[in-house]
């Protein structure tokens, strides 16, 4: 019994000619052979054993899946949502937006996030077995000027990508939750304009990114249009991957606590009594922890001090009033609370606690004609792209 592939690379086009292909693991049983894409032949090889043990787990990293991106604001199939005041239909929890993974995490992940999953990954119409499961997903950027940058993320199943979507029906698929990136032309259930009209600009900010080259916004994405810092950070984090629906490798893993504790439940939470784990992904236990530091500015005699805290109260800060929380290394957040202290800024997912600078090009800004002018207070930003279009991005 030998697994082989035919001339077009599929088991269906193969013939049983006695030539074994696919390696040792593929030849251990019919199930393995089919998973390898081969055809299991009943002649030309040794007789099968009298008892067949359970098939072994394929080697780590051997599983592949396709990806897309979405954020349609609907409640979804896993209860990871809440009911807005005065409405009867649920809205996807903002905590499902992609956020920075802890440094040194066991998965080697840069971000944690959420995804609608296909039937083959356990997705289904309501509270299916894939709800709440997590996968370690690794892919490479495939956008011009950023090719082959490999990134690992951990994704939690929080919704269902139905078989009505050909991409999801074809096999393992992750429709990654990315605020602002829902493509209205292909979306089955976008309800953002009705359920969260106050964020309408943000939700439409990146939907046409790399979709139609004939449109002026083909290479445009402005995550800064979001009012919510959680949605804005989720938009920026996904955008930084430069993933235009790449194929990825994946493996199922135990969920990290930061994802496991995010809200998914029924009956739905309400906006009046919304759990913090639905509203935000910046801290799943309500605590804030910062490192004790003392910094003296070279441009000011003001000393800025933070102290360590593990309570739910805000971090104590003595700050220069010119400091604020920034997401683009140039301007201040529009959130009063985020701008109150460095601790609040960290909880909001801000990129830097700093004095604003309007004399440089903000993060994600066009630096095509001035490649040395990106705002770079932390030494992490470069101007990347081509001679026709470049952006200030985090390296």
mmCIF file of C-alpha atoms in Angstrom:
data_model
loop_
_atom_site.group_PDB
_atom_site.id
_atom_site.type_symbol
_atom_site.label_atom_id
_atom_site.label_comp_id
_atom_site.label_asym_id
_atom_site.label_seq_id
_atom_site.Cartn_x
_atom_site.Cartn_y
_atom_site.Cartn_z
ATOM 1 C CA UNK A 1 0.000 0.000 0.000
ATOM 2 C CA UNK A 2 1.769 3.057 -1.220
ATOM 3 C CA UNK A 3 0.697 6.734 -1.214
ATOM 4 C CA UNK A 4 1.440 8.422 -4.491
ATOM 5 C CA UNK A 5 0.528 11.621 -6.283
ATOM 6 C CA UNK A 6 -0.339 11.890 -9.939
ATOM 7 C CA UNK A 7 0.925 14.282 -12.612
ATOM 8 C CA UNK A 8 -1.089 17.237 -11.348
ATOM 9 C CA UNK A 9 0.053 16.732 -7.760
ATOM 10 C CA UNK A 10 -3.151 15.201 -6.417
ATOM 11 C CA UNK A 11 -4.121 11.760 -5.216
ATOM 12 C CA UNK A 12 -7.083 11.721 -7.623
ATOM 13 C CA UNK A 13 -4.789 11.807 -10.662
ATOM 14 C CA UNK A 14 -2.395 9.131 -9.382
ATOM 15 C CA UNK A 15 -2.090 5.507 -10.444
ATOM 16 C CA UNK A 16 -1.040 2.534 -8.314
ATOM 17 C CA UNK A 17 2.271 1.698 -10.009
ATOM 18 C CA UNK A 18 4.134 0.386 -6.961
ATOM 19 C CA UNK A 19 6.172 3.578 -6.444
ATOM 20 C CA UNK A 20 6.028 4.723 -2.804
ATOM 21 C CA UNK A 21 6.079 8.470 -2.200
ATOM 22 C CA UNK A 22 5.677 10.867 0.683
ATOM 23 C CA UNK A 23 8.096 9.542 3.296
ATOM 24 C CA UNK A 24 7.760 7.192 6.262
ATOM 25 C CA UNK A 25 4.920 8.991 8.074
ATOM 26 C CA UNK A 26 2.698 9.165 4.984
ATOM 27 C CA UNK A 27 3.137 5.408 4.385
ATOM 28 C CA UNK A 28 2.080 4.300 7.877
ATOM 29 C CA UNK A 29 -1.649 4.182 7.118
ATOM 30 C CA UNK A 30 -4.448 5.279 4.825
ATOM 31 C CA UNK A 31 -5.368 8.286 6.995
ATOM 32 C CA UNK A 32 -1.806 9.572 6.933
ATOM 33 C CA UNK A 33 -1.624 9.006 3.172
ATOM 34 C CA UNK A 34 -4.786 11.042 2.521
ATOM 35 C CA UNK A 35 -3.538 13.821 4.821
ATOM 36 C CA UNK A 36 -0.364 13.902 2.737
ATOM 37 C CA UNK A 37 -2.448 14.404 -0.418
ATOM 38 C CA UNK A 38 -1.753 10.917 -1.797
ATOM 39 C CA UNK A 39 -3.763 7.934 -3.000
ATOM 40 C CA UNK A 40 -3.750 4.791 -0.830
ATOM 41 C CA UNK A 41 -3.168 1.749 -3.017
ATOM 42 C CA UNK A 42 -4.138 -1.780 -1.948
ATOM 43 C CA UNK A 43 -1.494 -3.568 -4.022
ATOM 44 C CA UNK A 44 2.209 -3.322 -4.690
ATOM 45 C CA UNK A 45 3.277 -3.229 -1.047
ATOM 46 C CA UNK A 46 3.340 -5.257 2.153
ATOM 47 C CA UNK A 47 0.136 -6.499 3.766
ATOM 48 C CA UNK A 48 -1.276 -4.253 6.477
ATOM 49 C CA UNK A 49 -0.778 -5.209 10.124
ATOM 50 C CA UNK A 50 -3.658 -6.949 11.861
ATOM 51 C CA UNK A 51 -4.200 -3.979 14.161
ATOM 52 C CA UNK A 52 -3.627 -0.371 13.207
ATOM 53 C CA UNK A 53 -2.604 1.986 16.048
ATOM 54 C CA UNK A 54 -3.984 5.528 16.142
ATOM 55 C CA UNK A 55 -2.235 7.712 13.568
ATOM 56 C CA UNK A 56 0.611 9.751 15.074
ATOM 57 C CA UNK A 57 0.429 13.532 15.203
ATOM 58 C CA UNK A 58 2.004 15.027 12.079
ATOM 59 C CA UNK A 59 5.307 16.807 12.655
ATOM 60 C CA UNK A 60 5.014 20.290 14.219
ATOM 61 C CA UNK A 61 4.667 23.005 11.624
ATOM 62 C CA UNK A 62 3.554 20.631 8.854
ATOM 63 C CA UNK A 63 -0.067 21.826 8.892
ATOM 64 C CA UNK A 64 -0.951 24.696 6.599
ATOM 65 C CA UNK A 65 -3.946 27.008 6.437
ATOM 66 C CA UNK A 66 -5.177 29.958 4.444
ATOM 67 C CA UNK A 67 -6.003 33.365 5.932
ATOM 68 C CA UNK A 68 -8.140 36.416 5.355
ATOM 69 C CA UNK A 69 -9.002 39.367 7.614
ATOM 70 C CA UNK A 70 -12.308 40.738 8.876
ATOM 71 C CA UNK A 71 -14.119 42.733 11.549
ATOM 72 C CA UNK A 72 -17.839 42.922 10.885
ATOM 73 C CA UNK A 73 -18.944 44.000 14.404
ATOM 74 C CA UNK A 74 -21.560 41.206 14.607
ATOM 75 C CA UNK A 75 -21.754 39.104 17.748
ATOM 76 C CA UNK A 76 -20.357 35.971 16.204
ATOM 77 C CA UNK A 77 -20.857 32.280 16.892
ATOM 78 C CA UNK A 78 -18.903 31.895 20.151
ATOM 79 C CA UNK A 79 -20.546 34.443 22.441
ATOM 80 C CA UNK A 80 -17.470 36.716 22.523
ATOM 81 C CA UNK A 81 -19.679 39.791 22.424
ATOM 82 C CA UNK A 82 -21.911 42.243 24.304
ATOM 83 C CA UNK A 83 -25.282 43.949 23.892
ATOM 84 C CA UNK A 84 -25.026 47.723 23.324
ATOM 85 C CA UNK A 85 -27.444 49.900 25.294
ATOM 86 C CA UNK A 86 -30.813 50.101 23.550
ATOM 87 C CA UNK A 87 -29.996 47.372 21.019
ATOM 88 C CA UNK A 88 -31.096 43.759 20.786
ATOM 89 C CA UNK A 89 -28.244 42.441 18.655
ATOM 90 C CA UNK A 90 -24.739 41.730 20.019
ATOM 91 C CA UNK A 91 -21.438 43.370 19.072
ATOM 92 C CA UNK A 92 -18.026 41.684 18.933
ATOM 93 C CA UNK A 93 -15.989 42.417 22.085
ATOM 94 C CA UNK A 94 -13.236 44.954 21.440
ATOM 95 C CA UNK A 95 -10.880 42.646 23.336
ATOM 96 C CA UNK A 96 -10.837 40.390 20.261
ATOM 97 C CA UNK A 97 -8.557 42.931 18.565
ATOM 98 C CA UNK A 98 -4.916 41.885 18.157
ATOM 99 C CA UNK A 99 -2.618 42.938 21.015
ATOM 100 C CA UNK A 100 1.037 42.648 21.941
ATOM 101 C CA UNK A 101 2.050 39.300 23.434
ATOM 102 C CA UNK A 102 4.173 39.338 26.612
ATOM 103 C CA UNK A 103 7.911 39.405 26.009
ATOM 104 C CA UNK A 104 9.532 35.979 26.244
ATOM 105 C CA UNK A 105 6.245 34.070 25.937
ATOM 106 C CA UNK A 106 6.424 30.316 25.405
ATOM 107 C CA UNK A 107 4.965 30.518 21.895
ATOM 108 C CA UNK A 108 7.522 32.904 20.441
ATOM 109 C CA UNK A 109 4.558 35.088 19.467
ATOM 110 C CA UNK A 110 4.625 38.796 18.720
ATOM 111 C CA UNK A 111 0.856 39.220 19.015
ATOM 112 C CA UNK A 112 -2.169 37.468 20.500
ATOM 113 C CA UNK A 113 -5.481 37.781 18.689
ATOM 114 C CA UNK A 114 -8.704 36.177 17.540
ATOM 115 C CA UNK A 115 -10.135 34.640 14.389
ATOM 116 C CA UNK A 116 -13.249 33.215 12.818
ATOM 117 C CA UNK A 117 -12.378 29.584 12.072
ATOM 118 C CA UNK A 118 -13.447 27.172 9.367
ATOM 119 C CA UNK A 119 -15.430 23.972 9.874
ATOM 120 C CA UNK A 120 -12.242 21.915 9.529
ATOM 121 C CA UNK A 121 -10.803 23.710 12.577
ATOM 122 C CA UNK A 122 -13.916 23.052 14.671
ATOM 123 C CA UNK A 123 -15.998 26.072 13.692
ATOM 124 C CA UNK A 124 -19.787 25.865 13.632
ATOM 125 C CA UNK A 125 -22.971 27.920 13.766
ATOM 126 C CA UNK A 126 -23.143 28.264 17.565
ATOM 127 C CA UNK A 127 -20.751 27.387 20.398
ATOM 128 C CA UNK A 128 -19.006 24.730 18.305
ATOM 129 C CA UNK A 129 -16.040 22.706 19.567
ATOM 130 C CA UNK A 130 -13.515 25.136 18.086
ATOM 131 C CA UNK A 131 -14.794 28.069 20.157
ATOM 132 C CA UNK A 132 -12.164 29.039 22.694
ATOM 133 C CA UNK A 133 -9.397 26.880 21.209
ATOM 134 C CA UNK A 134 -6.053 28.455 20.320
ATOM 135 C CA UNK A 135 -3.522 27.973 17.533
ATOM 136 C CA UNK A 136 0.060 29.069 17.106
ATOM 137 C CA UNK A 137 0.179 30.560 13.605
ATOM 138 C CA UNK A 138 3.285 31.543 11.659
ATOM 139 C CA UNK A 139 3.286 33.447 8.402
ATOM 140 C CA UNK A 140 5.432 35.718 6.261
ATOM 141 C CA UNK A 141 4.696 39.213 5.048
ATOM 142 C CA UNK A 142 3.816 39.279 1.362
ATOM 143 C CA UNK A 143 3.458 43.004 0.664
ATOM 144 C CA UNK A 144 5.837 44.767 -1.704
ATOM 145 C CA UNK A 145 8.786 46.141 0.227
ATOM 146 C CA UNK A 146 8.166 43.881 3.238
ATOM 147 C CA UNK A 147 8.423 40.400 1.724
ATOM 148 C CA UNK A 148 9.429 37.341 3.764
ATOM 149 C CA UNK A 149 9.338 38.883 7.250
ATOM 150 C CA UNK A 150 8.217 35.951 9.412
ATOM 151 C CA UNK A 151 5.941 36.537 12.404
ATOM 152 C CA UNK A 152 4.229 34.197 14.854
ATOM 153 C CA UNK A 153 0.900 34.974 16.508
ATOM 154 C CA UNK A 154 -1.462 32.982 18.721
ATOM 155 C CA UNK A 155 -5.107 33.116 17.614
ATOM 156 C CA UNK A 156 -8.207 32.163 19.616
ATOM 157 C CA UNK A 157 -11.333 30.862 17.914
ATOM 158 C CA UNK A 158 -14.043 33.466 18.601
ATOM 159 C CA UNK A 159 -16.306 33.159 15.550
ATOM 160 C CA UNK A 160 -17.216 30.900 12.643
ATOM 161 C CA UNK A 161 -16.174 31.351 9.028
ATOM 162 C CA UNK A 162 -18.988 29.458 7.241
ATOM 163 C CA UNK A 163 -18.704 27.154 4.284
ATOM 164 C CA UNK A 164 -20.581 29.762 2.246
ATOM 165 C CA UNK A 165 -17.170 31.423 2.034
ATOM 166 C CA UNK A 166 -15.172 29.399 -0.532
ATOM 167 C CA UNK A 167 -11.909 30.053 1.310
ATOM 168 C CA UNK A 168 -13.333 28.530 4.485
ATOM 169 C CA UNK A 169 -14.960 25.599 2.731
ATOM 170 C CA UNK A 170 -11.682 24.600 1.080
ATOM 171 C CA UNK A 171 -9.906 23.561 4.292
ATOM 172 C CA UNK A 172 -8.266 24.969 7.438
ATOM 173 C CA UNK A 173 -8.769 28.724 7.420
ATOM 174 C CA UNK A 174 -8.293 31.632 9.829
ATOM 175 C CA UNK A 175 -10.319 34.796 9.168
ATOM 176 C CA UNK A 176 -8.265 37.037 11.453
ATOM 177 C CA UNK A 177 -10.074 39.645 13.569
ATOM 178 C CA UNK A 178 -8.614 42.994 12.476
ATOM 179 C CA UNK A 179 -10.608 46.194 13.217
ATOM 180 C CA UNK A 180 -10.948 48.345 10.131
ATOM 181 C CA UNK A 181 -10.045 45.619 7.634
ATOM 182 C CA UNK A 182 -13.465 44.162 6.795
ATOM 183 C CA UNK A 183 -13.885 44.083 3.011
ATOM 184 C CA UNK A 184 -17.489 45.148 2.505
ATOM 185 C CA UNK A 185 -17.634 43.672 -0.991
ATOM 186 C CA UNK A 186 -17.079 40.191 0.450
ATOM 187 C CA UNK A 187 -18.491 40.494 3.977
ATOM 188 C CA UNK A 188 -21.538 38.380 4.845
ATOM 189 C CA UNK A 189 -22.538 40.151 8.053
ATOM 190 C CA UNK A 190 -21.044 43.629 8.449
ATOM 191 C CA UNK A 191 -23.162 45.568 10.927
ATOM 192 C CA UNK A 192 -20.642 48.213 12.038
ATOM 193 C CA UNK A 193 -22.543 51.227 10.697
ATOM 194 C CA UNK A 194 -25.673 50.253 12.694
ATOM 195 C CA UNK A 195 -24.168 48.832 15.874
ATOM 196 C CA UNK A 196 -21.136 51.092 16.401
ATOM 197 C CA UNK A 197 -21.770 54.218 14.306
ATOM 198 C CA UNK A 198 -19.442 56.297 16.494
ATOM 199 C CA UNK A 199 -16.499 54.292 15.082
ATOM 200 C CA UNK A 200 -17.650 54.393 11.451
ATOM 201 C CA UNK A 201 -14.506 56.150 10.198
ATOM 202 C CA UNK A 202 -12.204 53.646 11.849
ATOM 203 C CA UNK A 203 -14.120 50.610 10.650
ATOM 204 C CA UNK A 204 -13.844 51.774 7.036
ATOM 205 C CA UNK A 205 -10.223 52.944 7.302
ATOM 206 C CA UNK A 206 -8.451 49.871 5.873
ATOM 207 C CA UNK A 207 -11.184 47.885 4.129
ATOM 208 C CA UNK A 208 -9.848 48.598 0.633
ATOM 209 C CA UNK A 209 -6.194 48.003 1.505
ATOM 210 C CA UNK A 210 -4.602 46.032 -1.371
ATOM 211 C CA UNK A 211 -8.019 45.069 -2.765
ATOM 212 C CA UNK A 212 -8.433 47.064 -5.998
ATOM 213 C CA UNK A 213 -5.325 48.648 -7.589
ATOM 214 C CA UNK A 214 -7.554 51.016 -9.549
ATOM 215 C CA UNK A 215 -8.820 52.701 -6.366
ATOM 216 C CA UNK A 216 -6.941 55.664 -4.835
ATOM 217 C CA UNK A 217 -7.000 54.070 -1.376
ATOM 218 C CA UNK A 218 -5.465 50.794 -2.614
ATOM 219 C CA UNK A 219 -2.353 51.184 -0.432
ATOM 220 C CA UNK A 220 -3.944 53.296 2.301
ATOM 221 C CA UNK A 221 -4.726 52.374 5.887
ATOM 222 C CA UNK A 222 -5.307 54.956 8.631
ATOM 223 C CA UNK A 223 -5.822 53.180 11.947
ATOM 224 C CA UNK A 224 -5.655 56.547 13.682
ATOM 225 C CA UNK A 225 -9.299 57.164 12.739
ATOM 226 C CA UNK A 226 -10.433 54.866 15.558
ATOM 227 C CA UNK A 227 -11.523 56.607 18.766
ATOM 228 C CA UNK A 228 -11.111 53.453 20.875
ATOM 229 C CA UNK A 229 -7.465 52.829 21.801
ATOM 230 C CA UNK A 230 -8.108 49.074 21.849
ATOM 231 C CA UNK A 231 -9.515 49.038 18.315
ATOM 232 C CA UNK A 232 -6.811 51.409 17.114
ATOM 233 C CA UNK A 233 -4.046 49.206 18.517
ATOM 234 C CA UNK A 234 -5.655 46.095 17.021
ATOM 235 C CA UNK A 235 -5.769 47.766 13.621
ATOM 236 C CA UNK A 236 -2.146 48.915 13.855
ATOM 237 C CA UNK A 237 -0.858 45.569 15.079
ATOM 238 C CA UNK A 238 -2.461 43.628 12.242
ATOM 239 C CA UNK A 239 -1.323 46.225 9.705
ATOM 240 C CA UNK A 240 2.248 45.907 10.942
ATOM 241 C CA UNK A 241 2.283 42.214 9.961
ATOM 242 C CA UNK A 242 1.901 43.169 6.297
ATOM 243 C CA UNK A 243 -0.146 40.003 5.767
ATOM 244 C CA UNK A 244 -2.218 40.150 2.593
ATOM 245 C CA UNK A 245 -4.038 36.841 3.084
ATOM 246 C CA UNK A 246 -0.894 34.651 3.186
ATOM 247 C CA UNK A 247 -0.838 30.906 3.716
ATOM 248 C CA UNK A 248 0.441 30.031 7.194
ATOM 249 C CA UNK A 249 1.629 27.066 9.213
ATOM 250 C CA UNK A 250 -0.251 26.285 12.413
ATOM 251 C CA UNK A 251 -0.557 23.966 15.370
ATOM 252 C CA UNK A 252 -3.156 23.781 18.121
ATOM 253 C CA UNK A 253 -1.803 24.921 21.509
ATOM 254 C CA UNK A 254 -3.077 25.521 25.003
ATOM 255 C CA UNK A 255 -4.393 29.075 25.171
ATOM 256 C CA UNK A 256 -2.173 31.583 26.970
ATOM 257 C CA UNK A 257 -3.943 33.037 30.004
ATOM 258 C CA UNK A 258 -4.189 36.437 28.323
ATOM 259 C CA UNK A 259 -6.450 34.890 25.663
ATOM 260 C CA UNK A 260 -8.174 32.245 27.796
ATOM 261 C CA UNK A 261 -9.527 34.894 30.163
ATOM 262 C CA UNK A 262 -11.030 37.117 27.460
ATOM 263 C CA UNK A 263 -14.813 37.206 27.539
ATOM 264 C CA UNK A 264 -16.769 34.552 25.622
ATOM 265 C CA UNK A 265 -20.080 33.643 27.249
ATOM 266 C CA UNK A 266 -23.837 33.478 26.916
ATOM 267 C CA UNK A 267 -26.190 35.128 27.849
ATOM 268 C CA UNK A 268 -24.389 38.098 26.370
ATOM 269 C CA UNK A 269 -22.784 40.726 28.549
ATOM 270 C CA UNK A 270 -24.472 44.126 28.458
ATOM 271 C CA UNK A 271 -22.813 47.467 27.835
ATOM 272 C CA UNK A 272 -23.872 48.678 31.307
ATOM 273 C CA UNK A 273 -22.276 45.661 32.990
ATOM 274 C CA UNK A 274 -19.581 44.873 30.459
ATOM 275 C CA UNK A 275 -16.747 42.669 31.783
ATOM 276 C CA UNK A 276 -13.348 44.318 31.546
ATOM 277 C CA UNK A 277 -12.238 41.276 29.527
ATOM 278 C CA UNK A 278 -14.733 42.192 26.792
ATOM 279 C CA UNK A 279 -14.001 45.899 26.775
ATOM 280 C CA UNK A 280 -10.214 45.613 26.778
ATOM 281 C CA UNK A 281 -7.347 43.175 26.258
ATOM 282 C CA UNK A 282 -4.696 45.348 27.941
ATOM 283 C CA UNK A 283 -4.992 43.534 31.278
ATOM 284 C CA UNK A 284 -7.048 40.401 31.880
ATOM 285 C CA UNK A 285 -6.980 40.581 35.690
ATOM 286 C CA UNK A 286 -7.553 44.286 36.214
ATOM 287 C CA UNK A 287 -4.062 44.934 37.538
ATOM 288 C CA UNK A 288 -1.381 47.239 36.294
ATOM 289 C CA UNK A 289 2.272 46.424 36.689
ATOM 290 C CA UNK A 290 5.048 48.782 35.712
ATOM 291 C CA UNK A 291 8.750 48.844 36.328
ATOM 292 C CA UNK A 292 10.179 51.352 38.768
ATOM 293 C CA UNK A 293 12.202 53.885 36.798
ATOM 294 C CA UNK A 294 13.595 57.366 37.098
ATOM 295 C CA UNK A 295 14.220 59.295 33.898
ATOM 296 C CA UNK A 296 15.802 62.730 33.543
ATOM 297 C CA UNK A 297 15.088 64.489 30.284
ATOM 298 C CA UNK A 298 18.039 66.046 28.476
ATOM 299 C CA UNK A 299 15.774 68.855 27.285
ATOM 300 C CA UNK A 300 14.059 69.559 30.585
ATOM 301 C CA UNK A 301 14.924 69.614 34.253
ATOM 302 C CA UNK A 302 11.694 67.794 35.046
ATOM 303 C CA UNK A 303 12.143 64.300 36.532
ATOM 304 C CA UNK A 304 9.534 61.702 35.658
ATOM 305 C CA UNK A 305 9.029 58.846 38.117
ATOM 306 C CA UNK A 306 6.848 55.744 38.088
ATOM 307 C CA UNK A 307 6.333 53.233 40.873
ATOM 308 C CA UNK A 308 5.461 49.548 40.750
ATOM 309 C CA UNK A 309 1.861 48.672 41.494
ATOM 310 C CA UNK A 310 -0.034 45.378 41.385
ATOM 311 C CA UNK A 311 -3.407 46.720 42.435
ATOM 312 C CA UNK A 312 -6.262 47.803 40.223
ATOM 313 C CA UNK A 313 -5.550 51.448 41.028
ATOM 314 C CA UNK A 314 -3.737 53.633 38.509
ATOM 315 C CA UNK A 315 0.049 53.770 38.562
ATOM 316 C CA UNK A 316 1.386 56.764 40.479
ATOM 317 C CA UNK A 317 3.204 59.210 38.237
ATOM 318 C CA UNK A 318 4.743 62.630 38.613
ATOM 319 C CA UNK A 319 4.935 63.946 35.117
ATOM 320 C CA UNK A 320 5.705 66.972 33.046
ATOM 321 C CA UNK A 321 2.355 68.249 31.765
ATOM 322 C CA UNK A 322 3.796 68.277 28.241
ATOM 323 C CA UNK A 323 3.908 64.469 28.189
ATOM 324 C CA UNK A 324 1.084 62.468 26.632
ATOM 325 C CA UNK A 325 0.236 59.015 25.331
ATOM 326 C CA UNK A 326 1.017 58.520 21.645
ATOM 327 C CA UNK A 327 0.183 55.791 19.146
ATOM 328 C CA UNK A 328 2.113 57.287 16.243
ATOM 329 C CA UNK A 329 5.236 58.742 17.951
ATOM 330 C CA UNK A 330 4.099 62.209 16.904
ATOM 331 C CA UNK A 331 0.710 63.252 18.294
ATOM 332 C CA UNK A 332 -1.210 62.770 21.533
ATOM 333 C CA UNK A 333 -4.053 60.331 22.071
ATOM 334 C CA UNK A 334 -7.540 61.814 21.964
ATOM 335 C CA UNK A 335 -8.367 59.929 25.173
ATOM 336 C CA UNK A 336 -8.175 62.113 28.300
ATOM 337 C CA UNK A 337 -7.770 59.063 30.533
ATOM 338 C CA UNK A 338 -4.881 57.627 28.494
ATOM 339 C CA UNK A 339 -3.095 60.982 28.688
ATOM 340 C CA UNK A 340 -3.364 61.230 32.480
ATOM 341 C CA UNK A 341 -0.330 59.081 33.313
ATOM 342 C CA UNK A 342 2.234 56.691 31.897
ATOM 343 C CA UNK A 343 0.485 53.816 33.643
ATOM 344 C CA UNK A 344 -2.802 54.684 31.936
ATOM 345 C CA UNK A 345 -0.975 54.970 28.629
ATOM 346 C CA UNK A 346 0.436 51.462 29.043
ATOM 347 C CA UNK A 347 -3.021 50.107 29.883
ATOM 348 C CA UNK A 348 -4.419 51.773 26.746
ATOM 349 C CA UNK A 349 -1.810 50.031 24.625
ATOM 350 C CA UNK A 350 -0.041 53.280 23.750
ATOM 351 C CA UNK A 351 3.261 53.061 21.935
ATOM 352 C CA UNK A 352 5.091 55.823 23.829
ATOM 353 C CA UNK A 353 4.777 58.224 26.759
ATOM 354 C CA UNK A 354 6.373 61.316 25.286
ATOM 355 C CA UNK A 355 6.186 64.960 24.315
ATOM 356 C CA UNK A 356 4.401 65.416 20.977
ATOM 357 C CA UNK A 357 6.514 66.206 17.922
ATOM 358 C CA UNK A 358 4.916 67.711 14.829
ATOM 359 C CA UNK A 359 8.201 68.272 13.000
ATOM 360 C CA UNK A 360 8.626 64.624 11.955
ATOM 361 C CA UNK A 361 6.536 62.122 9.987
ATOM 362 C CA UNK A 362 4.152 60.097 12.170
ATOM 363 C CA UNK A 363 4.084 56.294 12.226
ATOM 364 C CA UNK A 364 2.435 54.903 9.033
ATOM 365 C CA UNK A 365 2.968 58.306 7.340
ATOM 366 C CA UNK A 366 4.267 58.701 3.790
ATOM 367 C CA UNK A 367 8.056 59.107 3.809
ATOM 368 C CA UNK A 368 8.649 58.466 0.099
ATOM 369 C CA UNK A 369 10.295 61.834 -0.509
ATOM 370 C CA UNK A 370 11.880 62.306 2.918
ATOM 371 C CA UNK A 371 13.219 58.989 4.157
ATOM 372 C CA UNK A 372 15.120 60.414 7.149
ATOM 373 C CA UNK A 373 12.212 62.236 8.761
ATOM 374 C CA UNK A 374 10.200 59.490 10.491
ATOM 375 C CA UNK A 375 9.400 60.130 14.167
ATOM 376 C CA UNK A 376 11.640 57.695 15.985
ATOM 377 C CA UNK A 377 11.870 58.416 19.744
ATOM 378 C CA UNK A 378 12.551 54.773 20.649
ATOM 379 C CA UNK A 379 14.862 53.896 17.772
ATOM 380 C CA UNK A 380 12.335 51.408 16.376
ATOM 381 C CA UNK A 381 11.003 53.183 13.266
ATOM 382 C CA UNK A 382 12.369 53.168 9.730
ATOM 383 C CA UNK A 383 11.146 54.369 6.343
ATOM 384 C CA UNK A 384 10.423 51.242 4.329
ATOM 385 C CA UNK A 385 9.037 50.661 0.869
ATOM 386 C CA UNK A 386 9.866 51.435 -2.728
ATOM 387 C CA UNK A 387 10.822 54.535 -4.704
ATOM 388 C CA UNK A 388 7.139 55.011 -5.579
ATOM 389 C CA UNK A 389 5.710 54.636 -2.063
ATOM 390 C CA UNK A 390 7.279 54.276 1.387
ATOM 391 C CA UNK A 391 5.901 54.442 4.915
ATOM 392 C CA UNK A 392 7.271 55.016 8.408
ATOM 393 C CA UNK A 393 6.932 51.612 10.050
ATOM 394 C CA UNK A 394 8.246 49.860 13.142
ATOM 395 C CA UNK A 395 11.239 47.711 12.315
#
